[in-house]
Amino acid sequence: MVYTMLSVDDFSSMECTSSMTRMDYLLAVCEVFLLKSMLMNQQHHHQEEKSILDFVVSRRKRSMSKTRPRKVTEKFICNNNGCEKSIIKKAVENRVILENRGSSIMNRELDIEFKNLIICNGGSLESVKLVIEKTLFKTDVKPEEGRFSIPQKQMSNSFLEPEEDAHLNTRNEGKMCEMKVMLIEPSRRISEINLRKWFMNKDNGKVSLSYVLVTYWNEVVRRNKLECDTKVQLWAFRKGVDLCFALVKLQD
């Protein structure tokens, strides 16, 4: 194992400016450390190589006529004049982006106003779960359709008890059975809406399952000025044993 230690001399050729941030310094140190580690490893394993900044071609490949050493040519320049970013800096930025994406998903929480409404209407906060977050399509807001679709494959959590699911699988006079549930609208108004299962036959012969909010959905759209491309969340909670929903309109 080769240990790498940095010294002041390792930074003698580094270009620095007054506009450098702490992150610039950190990334510069990382770059120097990376290059020095590569250098020391190559010195340790390949003393016969003249250029210690080459990626050494393994002995088993040296007979290949088209194989040439690869040069380490990238140099970290600490300025803000539009220079190319180092591989390390790109990696750091990508990690921050991914972490932000992850936190936006993992930290989704129901707004405090809706939590208070749930409590005031006899609901249980312990039962709250996100059902779906989606962008409304034209079919979700067209009066002729009159439904809000919840595709099963896009759901974040299941929300039905087994007996409720079984009830929605039954038919009454040829129609799928429904459940009437309480709904907290985006406007904080308390209303009722019907929940139903909806099966759709696809061209490939498969059947997709969605849950749909129907019957009073057009009134919800009108009262809350829901439009195509509006982003919403549907939350489920329990009032005793009864299923209830809260519909949240997200800010742009």
PDB file of C-alpha atoms in Angstrom:
ATOM      1  CA  MET A   1       0.000   0.000   0.000  1.00  0.00           C
ATOM      2  CA  VAL A   2       1.292   3.457  -0.930  1.00  0.00           C
ATOM      3  CA  TYR A   3       0.482   6.358   1.394  1.00  0.00           C
ATOM      4  CA  THR A   4       0.160   9.850  -0.052  1.00  0.00           C
ATOM      5  CA  MET A   5       1.123  12.964   1.920  1.00  0.00           C
ATOM      6  CA  LEU A   6       0.839  16.508   0.638  1.00  0.00           C
ATOM      7  CA  SER A   7       3.363  19.265   1.187  1.00  0.00           C
ATOM      8  CA  VAL A   8       3.493  22.986   0.453  1.00  0.00           C
ATOM      9  CA  ASP A   9       5.684  22.290  -2.576  1.00  0.00           C
ATOM     10  CA  ASP A  10       2.838  20.323  -4.167  1.00  0.00           C
ATOM     11  CA  PHE A  11       0.898  23.588  -4.555  1.00  0.00           C
ATOM     12  CA  SER A  12       3.737  25.765  -5.844  1.00  0.00           C
ATOM     13  CA  SER A  13       2.491  25.744  -9.457  1.00  0.00           C
ATOM     14  CA  MET A  14      -1.185  26.142  -8.662  1.00  0.00           C
ATOM     15  CA  GLU A  15      -2.793  29.294  -9.985  1.00  0.00           C
ATOM     16  CA  CYS A  16      -4.805  31.121  -7.326  1.00  0.00           C
ATOM     17  CA  THR A  17      -6.940  34.243  -7.496  1.00  0.00           C
ATOM     18  CA  SER A  18      -8.617  36.506  -4.977  1.00  0.00           C
ATOM     19  CA  SER A  19     -12.022  35.333  -6.178  1.00  0.00           C
ATOM     20  CA  MET A  20     -11.457  31.743  -5.039  1.00  0.00           C
ATOM     21  CA  THR A  21     -14.048  30.351  -2.672  1.00  0.00           C
ATOM     22  CA  ARG A  22     -13.583  27.755   0.030  1.00  0.00           C
ATOM     23  CA  MET A  23     -14.981  25.152  -2.354  1.00  0.00           C
ATOM     24  CA  ASP A  24     -12.374  26.173  -4.930  1.00  0.00           C
ATOM     25  CA  TYR A  25      -9.594  25.564  -2.411  1.00  0.00           C
ATOM     26  CA  LEU A  26     -11.075  22.235  -1.382  1.00  0.00           C
ATOM     27  CA  LEU A  27     -11.412  21.054  -4.954  1.00  0.00           C
ATOM     28  CA  ALA A  28      -7.858  22.191  -5.727  1.00  0.00           C
ATOM     29  CA  VAL A  29      -6.510  20.153  -2.836  1.00  0.00           C
ATOM     30  CA  CYS A  30      -8.515  17.136  -4.000  1.00  0.00           C
ATOM     31  CA  GLU A  31      -7.140  17.494  -7.512  1.00  0.00           C
ATOM     32  CA  VAL A  32      -3.560  17.743  -6.308  1.00  0.00           C
ATOM     33  CA  PHE A  33      -4.055  14.764  -4.016  1.00  0.00           C
ATOM     34  CA  LEU A  34      -5.504  12.705  -6.863  1.00  0.00           C
ATOM     35  CA  LEU A  35      -2.654  13.483  -9.239  1.00  0.00           C
ATOM     36  CA  LYS A  36       0.004  12.881  -6.592  1.00  0.00           C
ATOM     37  CA  SER A  37      -1.589   9.559  -5.639  1.00  0.00           C
ATOM     38  CA  MET A  38      -1.510   8.478  -9.271  1.00  0.00           C
ATOM     39  CA  LEU A  39       2.070   9.637  -9.543  1.00  0.00           C
ATOM     40  CA  MET A  40       3.250   7.743  -6.462  1.00  0.00           C
ATOM     41  CA  ASN A  41       1.415   4.566  -7.445  1.00  0.00           C
ATOM     42  CA  GLN A  42       2.994   4.613 -10.876  1.00  0.00           C
ATOM     43  CA  GLN A  43       6.415   5.241  -9.394  1.00  0.00           C
ATOM     44  CA  HIS A  44       5.951   2.378  -7.010  1.00  0.00           C
ATOM     45  CA  HIS A  45       4.787  -0.193  -9.554  1.00  0.00           C
ATOM     46  CA  HIS A  46       6.530   0.998 -12.734  1.00  0.00           C
ATOM     47  CA  GLN A  47       9.915   2.462 -11.932  1.00  0.00           C
ATOM     48  CA  GLU A  48      11.100   1.860 -15.488  1.00  0.00           C
ATOM     49  CA  GLU A  49       8.562   4.244 -16.997  1.00  0.00           C
ATOM     50  CA  LYS A  50      10.015   7.583 -18.071  1.00  0.00           C
ATOM     51  CA  SER A  51       6.835   9.612 -17.897  1.00  0.00           C
ATOM     52  CA  ILE A  52       5.259   9.242 -14.482  1.00  0.00           C
ATOM     53  CA  LEU A  53       2.128  11.060 -15.668  1.00  0.00           C
ATOM     54  CA  ASP A  54       1.283   8.315 -18.170  1.00  0.00           C
ATOM     55  CA  PHE A  55      -1.316   5.666 -17.561  1.00  0.00           C
ATOM     56  CA  VAL A  56       0.962   2.646 -17.933  1.00  0.00           C
ATOM     57  CA  VAL A  57      -0.030  -0.009 -20.422  1.00  0.00           C
ATOM     58  CA  SER A  58      -0.131  -3.400 -18.737  1.00  0.00           C
ATOM     59  CA  ARG A  59       2.569  -5.873 -19.778  1.00  0.00           C
ATOM     60  CA  ARG A  60       0.081  -8.268 -21.338  1.00  0.00           C
ATOM     61  CA  LYS A  61      -1.029  -5.521 -23.770  1.00  0.00           C
ATOM     62  CA  ARG A  62       2.383  -4.206 -24.800  1.00  0.00           C
ATOM     63  CA  SER A  63       2.475  -6.506 -27.785  1.00  0.00           C
ATOM     64  CA  MET A  64      -0.547  -4.762 -29.244  1.00  0.00           C
ATOM     65  CA  SER A  65       0.687  -2.429 -31.980  1.00  0.00           C
ATOM     66  CA  LYS A  66      -2.142   0.087 -31.651  1.00  0.00           C
ATOM     67  CA  THR A  67      -1.965   0.453 -27.887  1.00  0.00           C
ATOM     68  CA  ARG A  68      -0.496   3.749 -26.638  1.00  0.00           C
ATOM     69  CA  PRO A  69      -0.153   5.224 -23.149  1.00  0.00           C
ATOM     70  CA  ARG A  70      -2.827   7.742 -22.159  1.00  0.00           C
ATOM     71  CA  LYS A  71      -1.712  11.091 -20.787  1.00  0.00           C
ATOM     72  CA  VAL A  72      -3.108  12.808 -17.726  1.00  0.00           C
ATOM     73  CA  THR A  73      -3.522  16.263 -19.217  1.00  0.00           C
ATOM     74  CA  GLU A  74      -6.260  17.828 -17.121  1.00  0.00           C
ATOM     75  CA  LYS A  75      -5.088  20.586 -14.799  1.00  0.00           C
ATOM     76  CA  PHE A  76      -7.199  22.279 -12.155  1.00  0.00           C
ATOM     77  CA  ILE A  77      -7.212  26.063 -12.639  1.00  0.00           C
ATOM     78  CA  CYS A  78      -8.781  28.030  -9.801  1.00  0.00           C
ATOM     79  CA  ASN A  79     -10.543  30.943 -11.402  1.00  0.00           C
ATOM     80  CA  ASN A  80     -14.046  31.964 -12.383  1.00  0.00           C
ATOM     81  CA  ASN A  81     -13.338  32.922 -15.991  1.00  0.00           C
ATOM     82  CA  GLY A  82     -15.326  30.166 -17.605  1.00  0.00           C
ATOM     83  CA  CYS A  83     -12.540  27.558 -17.597  1.00  0.00           C
ATOM     84  CA  GLU A  84     -13.379  23.904 -17.905  1.00  0.00           C
ATOM     85  CA  LYS A  85     -14.446  22.237 -14.687  1.00  0.00           C
ATOM     86  CA  SER A  86     -12.373  19.404 -13.315  1.00  0.00           C
ATOM     87  CA  ILE A  87     -13.724  15.893 -13.098  1.00  0.00           C
ATOM     88  CA  ILE A  88     -13.812  16.201  -9.316  1.00  0.00           C
ATOM     89  CA  LYS A  89     -15.811  19.437  -9.447  1.00  0.00           C
ATOM     90  CA  LYS A  90     -18.319  17.869 -11.817  1.00  0.00           C
ATOM     91  CA  ALA A  91     -18.661  14.906  -9.499  1.00  0.00           C
ATOM     92  CA  VAL A  92     -19.260  17.168  -6.502  1.00  0.00           C
ATOM     93  CA  GLU A  93     -21.921  19.167  -8.368  1.00  0.00           C
ATOM     94  CA  ASN A  94     -23.659  16.022  -9.609  1.00  0.00           C
ATOM     95  CA  ARG A  95     -23.735  14.621  -6.092  1.00  0.00           C
ATOM     96  CA  VAL A  96     -25.329  17.824  -4.781  1.00  0.00           C
ATOM     97  CA  ILE A  97     -27.977  17.683  -7.512  1.00  0.00           C
ATOM     98  CA  LEU A  98     -28.773  14.058  -6.713  1.00  0.00           C
ATOM     99  CA  GLU A  99     -28.914  14.766  -2.996  1.00  0.00           C
ATOM    100  CA  ASN A 100     -31.305  17.661  -3.600  1.00  0.00           C
ATOM    101  CA  ARG A 101     -33.499  15.466  -5.746  1.00  0.00           C
ATOM    102  CA  GLY A 102     -33.514  12.799  -3.080  1.00  0.00           C
ATOM    103  CA  SER A 103     -34.406  15.236  -0.326  1.00  0.00           C
ATOM    104  CA  SER A 104     -37.254  16.694  -2.394  1.00  0.00           C
ATOM    105  CA  ILE A 105     -38.721  13.216  -2.626  1.00  0.00           C
ATOM    106  CA  MET A 106     -37.963  11.896   0.856  1.00  0.00           C
ATOM    107  CA  ASN A 107     -38.942  15.066   2.701  1.00  0.00           C
ATOM    108  CA  ARG A 108     -42.402  15.458   1.149  1.00  0.00           C
ATOM    109  CA  GLU A 109     -44.727  16.216   4.013  1.00  0.00           C
ATOM    110  CA  LEU A 110     -48.313  17.302   4.232  1.00  0.00           C
ATOM    111  CA  ASP A 111     -48.787  21.027   4.782  1.00  0.00           C
ATOM    112  CA  ILE A 112     -49.460  22.051   8.410  1.00  0.00           C
ATOM    113  CA  GLU A 113     -52.813  23.625   7.490  1.00  0.00           C
ATOM    114  CA  PHE A 114     -54.047  20.320   6.111  1.00  0.00           C
ATOM    115  CA  LYS A 115     -52.767  18.512   9.197  1.00  0.00           C
ATOM    116  CA  ASN A 116     -54.776  20.865  11.386  1.00  0.00           C
ATOM    117  CA  LEU A 117     -57.885  20.284   9.247  1.00  0.00           C
ATOM    118  CA  ILE A 118     -57.447  16.541   9.553  1.00  0.00           C
ATOM    119  CA  ILE A 119     -57.286  16.808  13.342  1.00  0.00           C
ATOM    120  CA  CYS A 120     -60.241  19.223  13.513  1.00  0.00           C
ATOM    121  CA  ASN A 121     -62.358  16.813  11.465  1.00  0.00           C
ATOM    122  CA  GLY A 122     -61.555  13.818  13.636  1.00  0.00           C
ATOM    123  CA  GLY A 123     -58.814  12.335  11.453  1.00  0.00           C
ATOM    124  CA  SER A 124     -55.624  10.605  12.539  1.00  0.00           C
ATOM    125  CA  LEU A 125     -52.249  12.072  11.592  1.00  0.00           C
ATOM    126  CA  GLU A 126     -50.631   8.680  12.159  1.00  0.00           C
ATOM    127  CA  SER A 127     -52.649   7.306   9.255  1.00  0.00           C
ATOM    128  CA  VAL A 128     -51.597  10.003   6.752  1.00  0.00           C
ATOM    129  CA  LYS A 129     -49.839   8.700   3.656  1.00  0.00           C
ATOM    130  CA  LEU A 130     -49.085  10.102   0.221  1.00  0.00           C
ATOM    131  CA  VAL A 131     -51.101   8.316  -2.462  1.00  0.00           C
ATOM    132  CA  ILE A 132     -49.813  10.074  -5.576  1.00  0.00           C
ATOM    133  CA  GLU A 133     -48.090  13.212  -6.799  1.00  0.00           C
ATOM    134  CA  LYS A 134     -48.931  14.020 -10.383  1.00  0.00           C
ATOM    135  CA  THR A 135     -49.376  16.704 -12.990  1.00  0.00           C
ATOM    136  CA  LEU A 136     -52.974  17.018 -14.115  1.00  0.00           C
ATOM    137  CA  PHE A 137     -53.721  15.936 -17.672  1.00  0.00           C
ATOM    138  CA  LYS A 138     -56.485  17.253 -19.882  1.00  0.00           C
ATOM    139  CA  THR A 139     -58.552  14.183 -19.055  1.00  0.00           C
ATOM    140  CA  ASP A 140     -58.329  15.086 -15.358  1.00  0.00           C
ATOM    141  CA  VAL A 141     -59.982  18.466 -15.856  1.00  0.00           C
ATOM    142  CA  LYS A 142     -62.302  18.018 -18.840  1.00  0.00           C
ATOM    143  CA  PRO A 143     -65.965  18.148 -17.745  1.00  0.00           C
ATOM    144  CA  GLU A 144     -66.797  15.402 -20.249  1.00  0.00           C
ATOM    145  CA  GLU A 145     -64.451  13.012 -18.448  1.00  0.00           C
ATOM    146  CA  GLY A 146     -65.417  13.990 -14.905  1.00  0.00           C
ATOM    147  CA  ARG A 147     -62.702  12.022 -13.141  1.00  0.00           C
ATOM    148  CA  PHE A 148     -59.340  12.285 -11.403  1.00  0.00           C
ATOM    149  CA  SER A 149     -57.225   9.249 -12.279  1.00  0.00           C
ATOM    150  CA  ILE A 150     -54.819   7.537  -9.879  1.00  0.00           C
ATOM    151  CA  PRO A 151     -52.818   4.976 -11.924  1.00  0.00           C
ATOM    152  CA  GLN A 152     -51.810   2.101  -9.671  1.00  0.00           C
ATOM    153  CA  LYS A 153     -48.272   1.983 -11.079  1.00  0.00           C
ATOM    154  CA  GLN A 154     -47.714   5.644 -10.174  1.00  0.00           C
ATOM    155  CA  MET A 155     -48.929   5.376  -6.592  1.00  0.00           C
ATOM    156  CA  SER A 156     -46.483   6.081  -3.771  1.00  0.00           C
ATOM    157  CA  ASN A 157     -48.422   4.004  -1.221  1.00  0.00           C
ATOM    158  CA  SER A 158     -51.404   1.683  -1.159  1.00  0.00           C
ATOM    159  CA  PHE A 159     -54.284   3.128   0.831  1.00  0.00           C
ATOM    160  CA  LEU A 160     -57.126   0.590   0.883  1.00  0.00           C
ATOM    161  CA  GLU A 161     -57.948  -2.039   3.473  1.00  0.00           C
ATOM    162  CA  PRO A 162     -58.508  -5.557   2.029  1.00  0.00           C
ATOM    163  CA  GLU A 163     -62.271  -5.399   2.572  1.00  0.00           C
ATOM    164  CA  GLU A 164     -62.438  -1.980   0.846  1.00  0.00           C
ATOM    165  CA  ASP A 165     -60.494  -3.302  -2.103  1.00  0.00           C
ATOM    166  CA  ALA A 166     -62.778  -6.315  -2.303  1.00  0.00           C
ATOM    167  CA  HIS A 167     -65.837  -4.038  -2.257  1.00  0.00           C
ATOM    168  CA  LEU A 168     -64.483  -1.995  -5.189  1.00  0.00           C
ATOM    169  CA  ASN A 169     -63.973  -5.231  -7.143  1.00  0.00           C
ATOM    170  CA  THR A 170     -67.669  -6.067  -6.996  1.00  0.00           C
ATOM    171  CA  ARG A 171     -70.390  -4.924  -9.353  1.00  0.00           C
ATOM    172  CA  ASN A 172     -73.874  -3.605  -8.731  1.00  0.00           C
ATOM    173  CA  GLU A 173     -76.258  -3.860 -11.678  1.00  0.00           C
ATOM    174  CA  GLY A 174     -73.311  -4.135 -14.047  1.00  0.00           C
ATOM    175  CA  LYS A 175     -71.438  -1.112 -12.644  1.00  0.00           C
ATOM    176  CA  MET A 176     -68.342  -1.142 -10.488  1.00  0.00           C
ATOM    177  CA  CYS A 177     -69.122  -0.400  -6.851  1.00  0.00           C
ATOM    178  CA  GLU A 178     -68.001   2.921  -5.371  1.00  0.00           C
ATOM    179  CA  MET A 179     -67.002   4.304  -1.987  1.00  0.00           C
ATOM    180  CA  LYS A 180     -68.081   7.734  -0.778  1.00  0.00           C
ATOM    181  CA  VAL A 181     -65.182   9.403   1.020  1.00  0.00           C
ATOM    182  CA  MET A 182     -64.509  12.741   2.670  1.00  0.00           C
ATOM    183  CA  LEU A 183     -62.248  15.101   0.709  1.00  0.00           C
ATOM    184  CA  ILE A 184     -60.296  18.128   1.923  1.00  0.00           C
ATOM    185  CA  GLU A 185     -60.013  20.273  -1.191  1.00  0.00           C
ATOM    186  CA  PRO A 186     -57.052  22.555  -2.027  1.00  0.00           C
ATOM    187  CA  SER A 187     -59.234  25.485  -0.923  1.00  0.00           C
ATOM    188  CA  ARG A 188     -59.556  23.737   2.499  1.00  0.00           C
ATOM    189  CA  ARG A 189     -63.236  23.129   1.856  1.00  0.00           C
ATOM    190  CA  ILE A 190     -64.598  19.829   3.189  1.00  0.00           C
ATOM    191  CA  SER A 191     -66.652  17.885   0.665  1.00  0.00           C
ATOM    192  CA  GLU A 192     -67.454  14.342  -0.411  1.00  0.00           C
ATOM    193  CA  ILE A 193     -66.393  12.415  -3.484  1.00  0.00           C
ATOM    194  CA  ASN A 194     -66.745   8.882  -4.824  1.00  0.00           C
ATOM    195  CA  LEU A 195     -63.873   6.455  -5.312  1.00  0.00           C
ATOM    196  CA  ARG A 196     -64.032   3.740  -7.952  1.00  0.00           C
ATOM    197  CA  LYS A 197     -61.748   1.269  -9.680  1.00  0.00           C
ATOM    198  CA  TRP A 198     -61.225   1.692 -13.396  1.00  0.00           C
ATOM    199  CA  PHE A 199     -59.803  -0.990 -15.680  1.00  0.00           C
ATOM    200  CA  MET A 200     -58.494  -0.005 -19.102  1.00  0.00           C
ATOM    201  CA  ASN A 201     -57.737  -2.442 -21.917  1.00  0.00           C
ATOM    202  CA  LYS A 202     -54.494  -1.656 -23.742  1.00  0.00           C
ATOM    203  CA  ASP A 203     -53.559  -2.319 -27.360  1.00  0.00           C
ATOM    204  CA  ASN A 204     -51.064  -4.994 -26.271  1.00  0.00           C
ATOM    205  CA  GLY A 205     -53.840  -6.982 -24.655  1.00  0.00           C
ATOM    206  CA  LYS A 206     -52.913  -6.090 -21.091  1.00  0.00           C
ATOM    207  CA  VAL A 207     -55.200  -4.367 -18.604  1.00  0.00           C
ATOM    208  CA  SER A 208     -54.112  -1.351 -16.544  1.00  0.00           C
ATOM    209  CA  LEU A 209     -55.684  -0.499 -13.205  1.00  0.00           C
ATOM    210  CA  SER A 210     -56.421   3.002 -11.965  1.00  0.00           C
ATOM    211  CA  TYR A 211     -58.442   4.343  -9.092  1.00  0.00           C
ATOM    212  CA  VAL A 212     -60.608   7.322  -9.988  1.00  0.00           C
ATOM    213  CA  LEU A 213     -62.376  10.063  -8.050  1.00  0.00           C
ATOM    214  CA  VAL A 214     -65.743  10.627  -9.710  1.00  0.00           C
ATOM    215  CA  THR A 215     -69.297  11.973  -9.334  1.00  0.00           C
ATOM    216  CA  TYR A 216     -68.413  15.318  -7.729  1.00  0.00           C
ATOM    217  CA  TRP A 217     -64.994  15.786  -9.317  1.00  0.00           C
ATOM    218  CA  ASN A 218     -66.073  18.477 -11.800  1.00  0.00           C
ATOM    219  CA  GLU A 219     -67.225  20.668  -8.904  1.00  0.00           C
ATOM    220  CA  VAL A 220     -63.834  20.232  -7.230  1.00  0.00           C
ATOM    221  CA  VAL A 221     -62.089  21.296 -10.447  1.00  0.00           C
ATOM    222  CA  ARG A 222     -64.284  24.375 -10.793  1.00  0.00           C
ATOM    223  CA  ARG A 223     -64.091  25.503  -7.156  1.00  0.00           C
ATOM    224  CA  ASN A 224     -60.305  25.131  -6.968  1.00  0.00           C
ATOM    225  CA  LYS A 225     -59.520  26.380 -10.479  1.00  0.00           C
ATOM    226  CA  LEU A 226     -57.612  23.222 -11.375  1.00  0.00           C
ATOM    227  CA  GLU A 227     -56.112  23.268 -14.848  1.00  0.00           C
ATOM    228  CA  CYS A 228     -54.066  21.054 -17.121  1.00  0.00           C
ATOM    229  CA  ASP A 229     -50.395  20.905 -15.996  1.00  0.00           C
ATOM    230  CA  THR A 230     -51.294  21.823 -12.396  1.00  0.00           C
ATOM    231  CA  LYS A 231     -49.211  19.745  -9.991  1.00  0.00           C
ATOM    232  CA  VAL A 232     -51.121  18.126  -7.135  1.00  0.00           C
ATOM    233  CA  GLN A 233     -50.695  15.635  -4.325  1.00  0.00           C
ATOM    234  CA  LEU A 234     -53.399  13.300  -3.068  1.00  0.00           C
ATOM    235  CA  TRP A 235     -53.044  12.200   0.554  1.00  0.00           C
ATOM    236  CA  ALA A 236     -55.041   9.493   2.314  1.00  0.00           C
ATOM    237  CA  PHE A 237     -55.896   9.383   6.015  1.00  0.00           C
ATOM    238  CA  ARG A 238     -58.345   7.692   8.324  1.00  0.00           C
ATOM    239  CA  LYS A 239     -61.206   9.082  10.388  1.00  0.00           C
ATOM    240  CA  GLY A 240     -61.760   6.131  12.659  1.00  0.00           C
ATOM    241  CA  VAL A 241     -61.987   3.307  10.140  1.00  0.00           C
ATOM    242  CA  ASP A 242     -63.274   5.524   7.305  1.00  0.00           C
ATOM    243  CA  LEU A 243     -61.043   6.422   4.375  1.00  0.00           C
ATOM    244  CA  CYS A 244     -60.594  10.134   3.640  1.00  0.00           C
ATOM    245  CA  PHE A 245     -58.524  12.173   1.182  1.00  0.00           C
ATOM    246  CA  ALA A 246     -56.775  15.539   1.115  1.00  0.00           C
ATOM    247  CA  LEU A 247     -55.971  17.118  -2.250  1.00  0.00           C
ATOM    248  CA  VAL A 248     -53.086  19.596  -2.228  1.00  0.00           C
ATOM    249  CA  LYS A 249     -52.277  21.974  -5.073  1.00  0.00           C
ATOM    250  CA  LEU A 250     -48.505  22.507  -5.228  1.00  0.00           C
ATOM    251  CA  GLN A 251     -46.893  25.865  -5.861  1.00  0.00           C
ATOM    252  CA  ASP A 252     -45.256  26.420  -9.256  1.00  0.00           C
TER     253      ASP A 252
END
